Coordinates of C-alpha atoms in Angstrom, one line a residue:
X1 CA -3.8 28.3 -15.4
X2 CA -7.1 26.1 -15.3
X3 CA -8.2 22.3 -16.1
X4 CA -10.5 23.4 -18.9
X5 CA -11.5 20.1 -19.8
X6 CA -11.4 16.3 -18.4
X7 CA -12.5 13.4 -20.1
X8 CA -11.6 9.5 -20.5
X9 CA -11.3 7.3 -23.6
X10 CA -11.6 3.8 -24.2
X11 CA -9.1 1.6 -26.0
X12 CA -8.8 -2.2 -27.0
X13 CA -6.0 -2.6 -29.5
X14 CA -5.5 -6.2 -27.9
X15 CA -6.9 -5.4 -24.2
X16 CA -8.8 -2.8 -22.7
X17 CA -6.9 0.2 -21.3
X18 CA -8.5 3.2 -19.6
X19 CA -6.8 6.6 -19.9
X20 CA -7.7 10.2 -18.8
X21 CA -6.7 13.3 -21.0
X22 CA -6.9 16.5 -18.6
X23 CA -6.8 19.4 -20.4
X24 CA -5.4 23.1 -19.8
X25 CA -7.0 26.7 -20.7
X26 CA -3.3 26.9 -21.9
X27 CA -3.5 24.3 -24.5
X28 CA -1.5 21.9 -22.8
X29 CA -2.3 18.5 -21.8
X30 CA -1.5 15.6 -19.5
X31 CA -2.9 11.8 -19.8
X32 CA -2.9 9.1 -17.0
X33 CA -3.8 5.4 -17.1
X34 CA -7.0 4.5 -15.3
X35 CA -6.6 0.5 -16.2
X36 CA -7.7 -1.8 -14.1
X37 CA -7.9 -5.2 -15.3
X38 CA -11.5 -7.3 -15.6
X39 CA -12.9 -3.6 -13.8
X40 CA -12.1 -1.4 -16.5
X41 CA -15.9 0.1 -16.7
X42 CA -15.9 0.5 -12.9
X43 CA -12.8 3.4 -12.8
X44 CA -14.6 5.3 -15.7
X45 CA -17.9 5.9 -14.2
X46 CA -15.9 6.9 -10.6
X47 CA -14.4 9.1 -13.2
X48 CA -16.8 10.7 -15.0
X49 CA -19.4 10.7 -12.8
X50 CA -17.7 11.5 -9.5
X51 CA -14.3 13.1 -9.8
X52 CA -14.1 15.0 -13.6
X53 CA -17.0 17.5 -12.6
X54 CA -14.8 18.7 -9.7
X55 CA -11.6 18.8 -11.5
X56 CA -13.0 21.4 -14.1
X57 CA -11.3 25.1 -13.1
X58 CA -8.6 23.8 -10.7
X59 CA -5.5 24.9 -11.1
X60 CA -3.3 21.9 -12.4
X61 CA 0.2 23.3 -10.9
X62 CA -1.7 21.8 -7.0
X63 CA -1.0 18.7 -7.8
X64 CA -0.4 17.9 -4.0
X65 CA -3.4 19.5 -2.7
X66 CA -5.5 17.9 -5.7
X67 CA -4.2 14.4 -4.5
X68 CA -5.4 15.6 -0.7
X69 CA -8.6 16.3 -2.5
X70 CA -9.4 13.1 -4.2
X71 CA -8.4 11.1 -1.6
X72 CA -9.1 12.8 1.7
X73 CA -12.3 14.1 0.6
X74 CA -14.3 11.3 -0.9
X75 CA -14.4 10.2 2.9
X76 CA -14.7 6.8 1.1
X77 CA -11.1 6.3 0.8
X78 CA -8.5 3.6 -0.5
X79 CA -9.4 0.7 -2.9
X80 CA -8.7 -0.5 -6.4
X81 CA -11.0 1.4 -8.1
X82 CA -10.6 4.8 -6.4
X83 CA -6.9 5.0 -6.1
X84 CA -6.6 3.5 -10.0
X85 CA -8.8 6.9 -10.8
X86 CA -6.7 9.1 -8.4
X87 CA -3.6 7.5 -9.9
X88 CA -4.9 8.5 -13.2
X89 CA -5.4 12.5 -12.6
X90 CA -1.8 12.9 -10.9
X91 CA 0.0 11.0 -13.6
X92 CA -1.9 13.5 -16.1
X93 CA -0.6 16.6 -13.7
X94 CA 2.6 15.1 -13.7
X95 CA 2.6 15.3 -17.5
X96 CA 1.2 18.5 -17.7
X97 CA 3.8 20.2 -14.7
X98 CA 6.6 18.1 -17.2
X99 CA 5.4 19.7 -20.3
X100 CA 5.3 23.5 -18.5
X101 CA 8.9 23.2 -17.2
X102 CA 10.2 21.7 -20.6
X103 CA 11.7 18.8 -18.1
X104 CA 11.0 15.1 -18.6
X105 CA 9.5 13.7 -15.5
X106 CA 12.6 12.5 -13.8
X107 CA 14.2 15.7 -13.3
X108 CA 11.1 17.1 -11.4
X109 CA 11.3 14.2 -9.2
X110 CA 15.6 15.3 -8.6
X111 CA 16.8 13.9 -11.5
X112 CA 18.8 10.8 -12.3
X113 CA 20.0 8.4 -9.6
X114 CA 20.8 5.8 -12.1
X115 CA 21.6 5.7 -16.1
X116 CA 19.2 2.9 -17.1
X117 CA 16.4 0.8 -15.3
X118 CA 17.6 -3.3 -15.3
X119 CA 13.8 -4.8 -16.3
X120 CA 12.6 -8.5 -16.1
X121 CA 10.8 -10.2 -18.6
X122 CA 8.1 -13.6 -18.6
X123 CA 9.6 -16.8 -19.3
X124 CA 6.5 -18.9 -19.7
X125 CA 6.0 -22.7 -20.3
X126 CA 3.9 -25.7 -21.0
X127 CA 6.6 -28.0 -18.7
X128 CA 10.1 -27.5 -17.7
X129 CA 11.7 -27.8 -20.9
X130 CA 9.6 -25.6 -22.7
X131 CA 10.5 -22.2 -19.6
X132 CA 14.5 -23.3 -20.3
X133 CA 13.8 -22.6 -23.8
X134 CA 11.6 -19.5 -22.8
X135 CA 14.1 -18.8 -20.8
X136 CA 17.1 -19.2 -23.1
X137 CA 15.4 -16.5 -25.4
X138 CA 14.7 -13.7 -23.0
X139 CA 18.6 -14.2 -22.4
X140 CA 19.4 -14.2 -25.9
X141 CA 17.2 -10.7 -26.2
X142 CA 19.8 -9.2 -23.7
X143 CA 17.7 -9.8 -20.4
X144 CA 19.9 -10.1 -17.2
X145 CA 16.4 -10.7 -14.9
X146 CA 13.9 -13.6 -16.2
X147 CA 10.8 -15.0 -14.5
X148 CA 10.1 -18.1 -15.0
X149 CA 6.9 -20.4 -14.6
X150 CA 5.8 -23.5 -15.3
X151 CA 3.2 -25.7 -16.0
X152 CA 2.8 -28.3 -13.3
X153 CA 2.0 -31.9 -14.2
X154 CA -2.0 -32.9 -12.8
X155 CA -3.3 -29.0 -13.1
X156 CA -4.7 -27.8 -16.3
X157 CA -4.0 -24.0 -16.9
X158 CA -1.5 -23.6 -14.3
X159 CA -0.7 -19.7 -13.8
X160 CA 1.4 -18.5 -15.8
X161 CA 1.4 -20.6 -18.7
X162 CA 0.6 -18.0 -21.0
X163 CA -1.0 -17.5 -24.7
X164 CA 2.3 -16.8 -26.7
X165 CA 5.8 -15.7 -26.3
X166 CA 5.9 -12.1 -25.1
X167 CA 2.8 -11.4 -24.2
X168 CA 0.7 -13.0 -21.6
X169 CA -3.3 -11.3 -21.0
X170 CA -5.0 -13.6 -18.6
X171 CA -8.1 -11.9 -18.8
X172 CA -10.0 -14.4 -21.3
X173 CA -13.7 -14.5 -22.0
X174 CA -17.0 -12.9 -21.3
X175 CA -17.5 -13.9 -18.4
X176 CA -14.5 -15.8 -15.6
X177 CA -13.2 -19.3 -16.7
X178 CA -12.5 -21.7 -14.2
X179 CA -8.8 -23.2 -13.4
X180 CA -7.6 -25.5 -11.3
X181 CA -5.2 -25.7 -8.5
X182 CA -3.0 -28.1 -6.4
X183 CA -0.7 -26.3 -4.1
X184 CA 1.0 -29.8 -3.5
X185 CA 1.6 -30.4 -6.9
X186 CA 3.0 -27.5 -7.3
X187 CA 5.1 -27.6 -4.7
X188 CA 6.5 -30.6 -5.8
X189 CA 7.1 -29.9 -9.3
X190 CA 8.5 -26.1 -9.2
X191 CA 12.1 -26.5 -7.7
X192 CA 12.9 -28.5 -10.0
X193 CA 12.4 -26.3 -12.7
X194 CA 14.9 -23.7 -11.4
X195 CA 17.4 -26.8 -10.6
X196 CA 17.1 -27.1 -14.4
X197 CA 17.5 -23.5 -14.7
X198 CA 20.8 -23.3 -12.8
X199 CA 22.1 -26.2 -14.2
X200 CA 21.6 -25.1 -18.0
X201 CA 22.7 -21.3 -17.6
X202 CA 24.2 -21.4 -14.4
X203 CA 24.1 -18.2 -11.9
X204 CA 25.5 -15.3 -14.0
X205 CA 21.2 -14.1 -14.6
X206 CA 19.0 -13.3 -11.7
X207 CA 15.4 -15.6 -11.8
X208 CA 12.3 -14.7 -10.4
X209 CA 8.7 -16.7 -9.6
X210 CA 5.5 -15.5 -9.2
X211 CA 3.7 -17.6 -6.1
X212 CA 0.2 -15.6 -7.1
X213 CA -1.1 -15.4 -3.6
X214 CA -1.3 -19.1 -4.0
X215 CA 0.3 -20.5 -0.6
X216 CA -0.4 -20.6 3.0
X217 CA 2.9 -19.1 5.0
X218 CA 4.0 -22.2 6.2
X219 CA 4.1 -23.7 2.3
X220 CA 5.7 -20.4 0.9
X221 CA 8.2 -20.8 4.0
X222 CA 8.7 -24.5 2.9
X223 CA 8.9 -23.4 -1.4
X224 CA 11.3 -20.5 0.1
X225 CA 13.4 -23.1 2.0
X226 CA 14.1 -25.4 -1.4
X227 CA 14.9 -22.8 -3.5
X228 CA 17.4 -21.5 -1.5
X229 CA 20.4 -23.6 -3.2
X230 CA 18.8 -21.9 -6.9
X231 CA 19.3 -18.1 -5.2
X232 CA 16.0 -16.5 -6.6
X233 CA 16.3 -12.2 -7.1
X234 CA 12.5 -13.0 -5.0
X235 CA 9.9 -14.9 -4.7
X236 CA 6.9 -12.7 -5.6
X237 CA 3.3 -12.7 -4.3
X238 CA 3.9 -16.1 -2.1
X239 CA 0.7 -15.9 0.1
X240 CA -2.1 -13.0 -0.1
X241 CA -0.8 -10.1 2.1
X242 CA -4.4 -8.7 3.8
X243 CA -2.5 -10.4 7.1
X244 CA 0.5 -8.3 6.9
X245 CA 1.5 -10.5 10.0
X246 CA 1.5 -13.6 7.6
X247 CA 4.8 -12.6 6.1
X248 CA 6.6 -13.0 9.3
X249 CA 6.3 -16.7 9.3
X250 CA 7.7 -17.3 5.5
X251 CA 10.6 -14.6 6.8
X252 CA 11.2 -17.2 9.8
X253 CA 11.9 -20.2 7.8
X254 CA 14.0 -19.0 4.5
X255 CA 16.2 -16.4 3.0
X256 CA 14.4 -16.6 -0.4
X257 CA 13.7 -12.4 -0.4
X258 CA 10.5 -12.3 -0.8
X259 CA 8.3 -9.2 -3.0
X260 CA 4.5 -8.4 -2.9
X261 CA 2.3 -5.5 -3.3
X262 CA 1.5 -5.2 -6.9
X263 CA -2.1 -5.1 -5.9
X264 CA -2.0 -2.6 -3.1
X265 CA -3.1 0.7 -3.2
X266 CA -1.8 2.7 -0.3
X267 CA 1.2 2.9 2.0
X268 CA -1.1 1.9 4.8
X269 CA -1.1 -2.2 2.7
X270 CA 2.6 -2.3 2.8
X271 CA 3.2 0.0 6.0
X272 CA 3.7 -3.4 8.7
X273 CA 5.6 -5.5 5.8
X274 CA 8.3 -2.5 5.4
X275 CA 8.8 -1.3 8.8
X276 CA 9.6 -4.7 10.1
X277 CA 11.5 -5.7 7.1
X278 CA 9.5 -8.6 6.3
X279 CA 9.7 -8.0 2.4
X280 CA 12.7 -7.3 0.2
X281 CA 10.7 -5.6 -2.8
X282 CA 7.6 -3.6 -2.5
X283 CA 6.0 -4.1 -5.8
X284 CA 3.3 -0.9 -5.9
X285 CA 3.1 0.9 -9.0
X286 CA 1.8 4.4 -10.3
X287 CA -1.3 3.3 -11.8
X288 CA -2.3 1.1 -8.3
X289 CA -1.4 3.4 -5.6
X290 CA -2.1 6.7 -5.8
X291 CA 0.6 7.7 -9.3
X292 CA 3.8 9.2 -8.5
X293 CA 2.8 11.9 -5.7
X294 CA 1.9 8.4 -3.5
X295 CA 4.5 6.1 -5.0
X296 CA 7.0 8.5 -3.9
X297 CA 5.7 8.3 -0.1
X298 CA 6.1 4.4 -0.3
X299 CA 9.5 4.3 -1.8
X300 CA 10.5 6.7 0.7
X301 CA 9.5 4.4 3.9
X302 CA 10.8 1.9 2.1
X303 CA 14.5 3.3 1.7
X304 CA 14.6 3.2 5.4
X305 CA 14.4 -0.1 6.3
X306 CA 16.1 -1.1 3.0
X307 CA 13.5 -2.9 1.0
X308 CA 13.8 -1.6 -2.6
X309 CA 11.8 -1.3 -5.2
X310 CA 10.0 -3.9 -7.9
X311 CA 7.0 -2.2 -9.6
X312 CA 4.6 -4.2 -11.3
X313 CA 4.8 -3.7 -15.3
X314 CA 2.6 -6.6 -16.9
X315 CA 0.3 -5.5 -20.0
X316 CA -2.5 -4.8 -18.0
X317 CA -1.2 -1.6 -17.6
X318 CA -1.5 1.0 -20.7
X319 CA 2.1 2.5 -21.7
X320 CA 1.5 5.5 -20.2
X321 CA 2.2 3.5 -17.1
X322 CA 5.0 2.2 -18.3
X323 CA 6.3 5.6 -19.0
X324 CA 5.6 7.0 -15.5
X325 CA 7.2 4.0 -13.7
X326 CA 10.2 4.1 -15.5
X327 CA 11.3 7.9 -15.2
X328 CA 10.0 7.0 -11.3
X329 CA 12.5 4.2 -11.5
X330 CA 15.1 6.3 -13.1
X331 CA 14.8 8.5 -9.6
X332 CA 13.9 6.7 -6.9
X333 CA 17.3 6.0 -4.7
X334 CA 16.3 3.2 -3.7
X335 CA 15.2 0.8 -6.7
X336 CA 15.4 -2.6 -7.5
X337 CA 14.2 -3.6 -10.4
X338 CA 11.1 -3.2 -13.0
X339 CA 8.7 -5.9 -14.5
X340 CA 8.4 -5.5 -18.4
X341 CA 5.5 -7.5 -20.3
X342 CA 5.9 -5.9 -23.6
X343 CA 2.9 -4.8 -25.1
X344 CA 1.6 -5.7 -28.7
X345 CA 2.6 -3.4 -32.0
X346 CA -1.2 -2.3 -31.8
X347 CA -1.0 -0.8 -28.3
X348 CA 2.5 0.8 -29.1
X349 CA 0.5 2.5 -31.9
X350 CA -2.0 3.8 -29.6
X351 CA 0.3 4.8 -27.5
X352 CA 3.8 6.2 -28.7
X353 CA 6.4 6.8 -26.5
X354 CA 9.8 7.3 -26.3
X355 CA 11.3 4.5 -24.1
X356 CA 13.1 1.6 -25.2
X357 CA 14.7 -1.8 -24.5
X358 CA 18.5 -1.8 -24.7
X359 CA 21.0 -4.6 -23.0
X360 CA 18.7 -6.1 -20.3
X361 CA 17.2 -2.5 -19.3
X362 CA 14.5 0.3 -20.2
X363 CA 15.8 3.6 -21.0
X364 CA 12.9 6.8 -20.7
X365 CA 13.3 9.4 -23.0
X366 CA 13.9 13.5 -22.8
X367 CA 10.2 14.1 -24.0
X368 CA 9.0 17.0 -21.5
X369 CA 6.5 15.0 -18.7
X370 CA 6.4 11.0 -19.4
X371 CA 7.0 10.9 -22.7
X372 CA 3.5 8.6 -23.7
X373 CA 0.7 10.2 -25.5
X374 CA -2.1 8.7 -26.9
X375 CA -3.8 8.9 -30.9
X376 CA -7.2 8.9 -30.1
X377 CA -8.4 8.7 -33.8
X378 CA -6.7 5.2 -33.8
X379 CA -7.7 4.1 -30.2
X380 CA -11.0 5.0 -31.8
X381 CA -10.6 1.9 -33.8
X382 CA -10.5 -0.5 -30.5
X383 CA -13.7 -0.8 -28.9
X384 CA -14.1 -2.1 -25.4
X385 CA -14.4 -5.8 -25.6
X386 CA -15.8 -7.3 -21.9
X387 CA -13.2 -9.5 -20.5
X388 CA -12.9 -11.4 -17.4
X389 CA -10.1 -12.6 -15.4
X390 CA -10.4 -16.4 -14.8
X391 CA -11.4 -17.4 -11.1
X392 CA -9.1 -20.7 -9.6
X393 CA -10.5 -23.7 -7.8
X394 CA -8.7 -26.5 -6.0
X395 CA -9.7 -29.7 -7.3
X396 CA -12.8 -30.4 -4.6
X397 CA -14.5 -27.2 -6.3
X398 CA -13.5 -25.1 -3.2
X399 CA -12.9 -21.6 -4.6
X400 CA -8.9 -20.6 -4.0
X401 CA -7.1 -17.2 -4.7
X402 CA -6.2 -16.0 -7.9

């Protein structure tokens, strides 16, 4: 059995997703998501110029020595763009290994270690009032898990405040807007939202933030200490994690847990973090880190220290992510919970699949590999629109993280 042909399509029913379709002398094929948000251009060419030409007459079955290839061999290793593009070919091999043993992609991975997988949805809001709302109908869809963010008196565009209910697509315009930030402000304002929270629909749901890589470590270690009383399922992304070390300081002042790593791309980002149990969630996912034969190898070091796992689900990433993740999740011993931005009815067309939203959880299907295809002749229909995420600034001009 051979890869006969490789080649990558471009979508935008809504946003721009990247996916690769490998296909077999056989005549079966496997698809993988190459998205990578505000960079989606960037993964194609490493695809089609660097990595498709040396795919062509491998056997697809080597999925582990294919992954050595890509990764070991570029000699340029690690990094969004080339472990989004790796992440892409072994989710397609995946598919294709699924398809050829007639087995939906959980049961090659050992099969079930869990009936459904308990998601969390995005409770967005203008102020306070408006998230309690937000929040009051995620919980009247059946969510058990909510997010919940805020706008924050003083900053225009606050994160998180998004464009409509379900869905929330940052990435805005042609080129990066500007936003502004006040980590004081916010500091200030967000505890009182989740006293709200509590107050209104007590303790019987679990609620998450989003911090965004915001903070230093000694204000995520303060915003950790005063949400304590509220019992967060984790703060998320409370200071940027390049300084592994950082984390200890937050872990020193508060028993918020704490989850990060939806923008890493190798177990060598979360490697310091897990082994000295400094996070409670590691937040890769299959499209950011190398697809399932890497995710597996992070879950894995995870397990032993007892950090579970969170993976990052917003609509940046196609369905065929979504997929993938969620028959991973429906394995991996060790899992905590999955974020679920729902995508619109236009991307669902693109891409059918075979999971659904029942109760507070997503179910995968029985589809042999991960049960997402795409219809090209209707992705056909979507042409790649530029779009930019915005760029933050604190109120002095001085250029913060996003």
């Amino acid at each position: 059995m051979k890869i006969q042909n490789a080649r990558v399509i471009v979508t935008c029913p809504g946003r721009n997703f990247v996916t690769l379709k490998i296909e077999t002398d056989q005549g079966v094929y496997g698809i993988g998501d190459a998205t990578l948000n505000g960079r989606e251009l960037s993964v194609v060419a490493y695809l089609e110029e660097h990595v498709l030409p040396c795919l062509i007459g491998m056997d697809p079955r080597r999925i582990e020595d294919i992954w050595q290839y890509l990764y070991r061999g570029a000699y340029w290793r690690r990094g969004p763009v080339t472990m989004s593009a790796v992440s892409a070919v072994d989710t397609a091999l995946w598919d294709i290994k699924g398809k050829m043993a007639g087995m939906p992609l959980y049961q090659l991975l050992g099969g079930r270690s869990r009936e459904s997988v308990m998601v969390y949805g995005h409770a967005n809001g203008a102020d306070i009032e408006e998230t309690i709302d937000a929040v009051g109908s995620y919980i009247a869809m059946g969510y058990r898990a909510i997010r919940a963010q805020t706008g924050i008196p003083g900053i225009k565009d606050a994160y998180g405040v998004g464009r409509g209910t379900l869905f929330y697509e940052p990435a805005d315009g042609t080129l990066p807007s500007n936003t502004v930030w006040d980590t004081h402000k916010y500091l200030t304002h967000v505890p009182k939202l989740f006293e709200k929270l509590r107050t209104t629909y007590g303790f019987d749901y679990h609620l998450l933030h989003d911090g965004h890589h915001r903070m230093t470590p000694i204000e995520a270690a303060q915003l950790g200490k005063a949400l304590e009383p509220y019992r967060l399922f984790w703060l998320e992304d409370a200071t940027p994690a390049e300084n592994q070390e950082a984390f200890r300081l937050i872990r020193q002042h508060t028993t918020t847990p704490l989850a990060v790593g939806e923008i890493f791309n190798t177990i060598w980002d979360a490697k310091d973090l897990i082994q000295n149990q400094l996070i409670d969630y590691i937040r890769t996912t299959v499209v950011r880190a190398g697809g399932i034969t890497h995710l597996r190898r992070i879950a894995d070091l995870a397990a032993l220290y007892q950090v579970r796992t969170g993976s990052h689900g917003a609509t940046d990433l196609s369905p065929i992510t979504m997929g993938a993740a969620l028959h991973f999740d429906t394995w991996v011993p060790n899992f905590g919970i999955q974020e679920y931005m729902r995508h619109t009815e236009e991307t669902d067309a693109v891409f059918p699949h075979d999971y659904r939203f029942e109760a507070g959880a997503l179910l995968c299907g029985e589809t042999p590999g991960h049960g997402v295809d795409i219809d090209e002749n209707l992705a056909a229909k979507y042409p790649y629109k530029p779009a930019y995420l915005p760029v933050a600034r604190l109120e002095d001009g001085t250029m913060w993280n996003w």
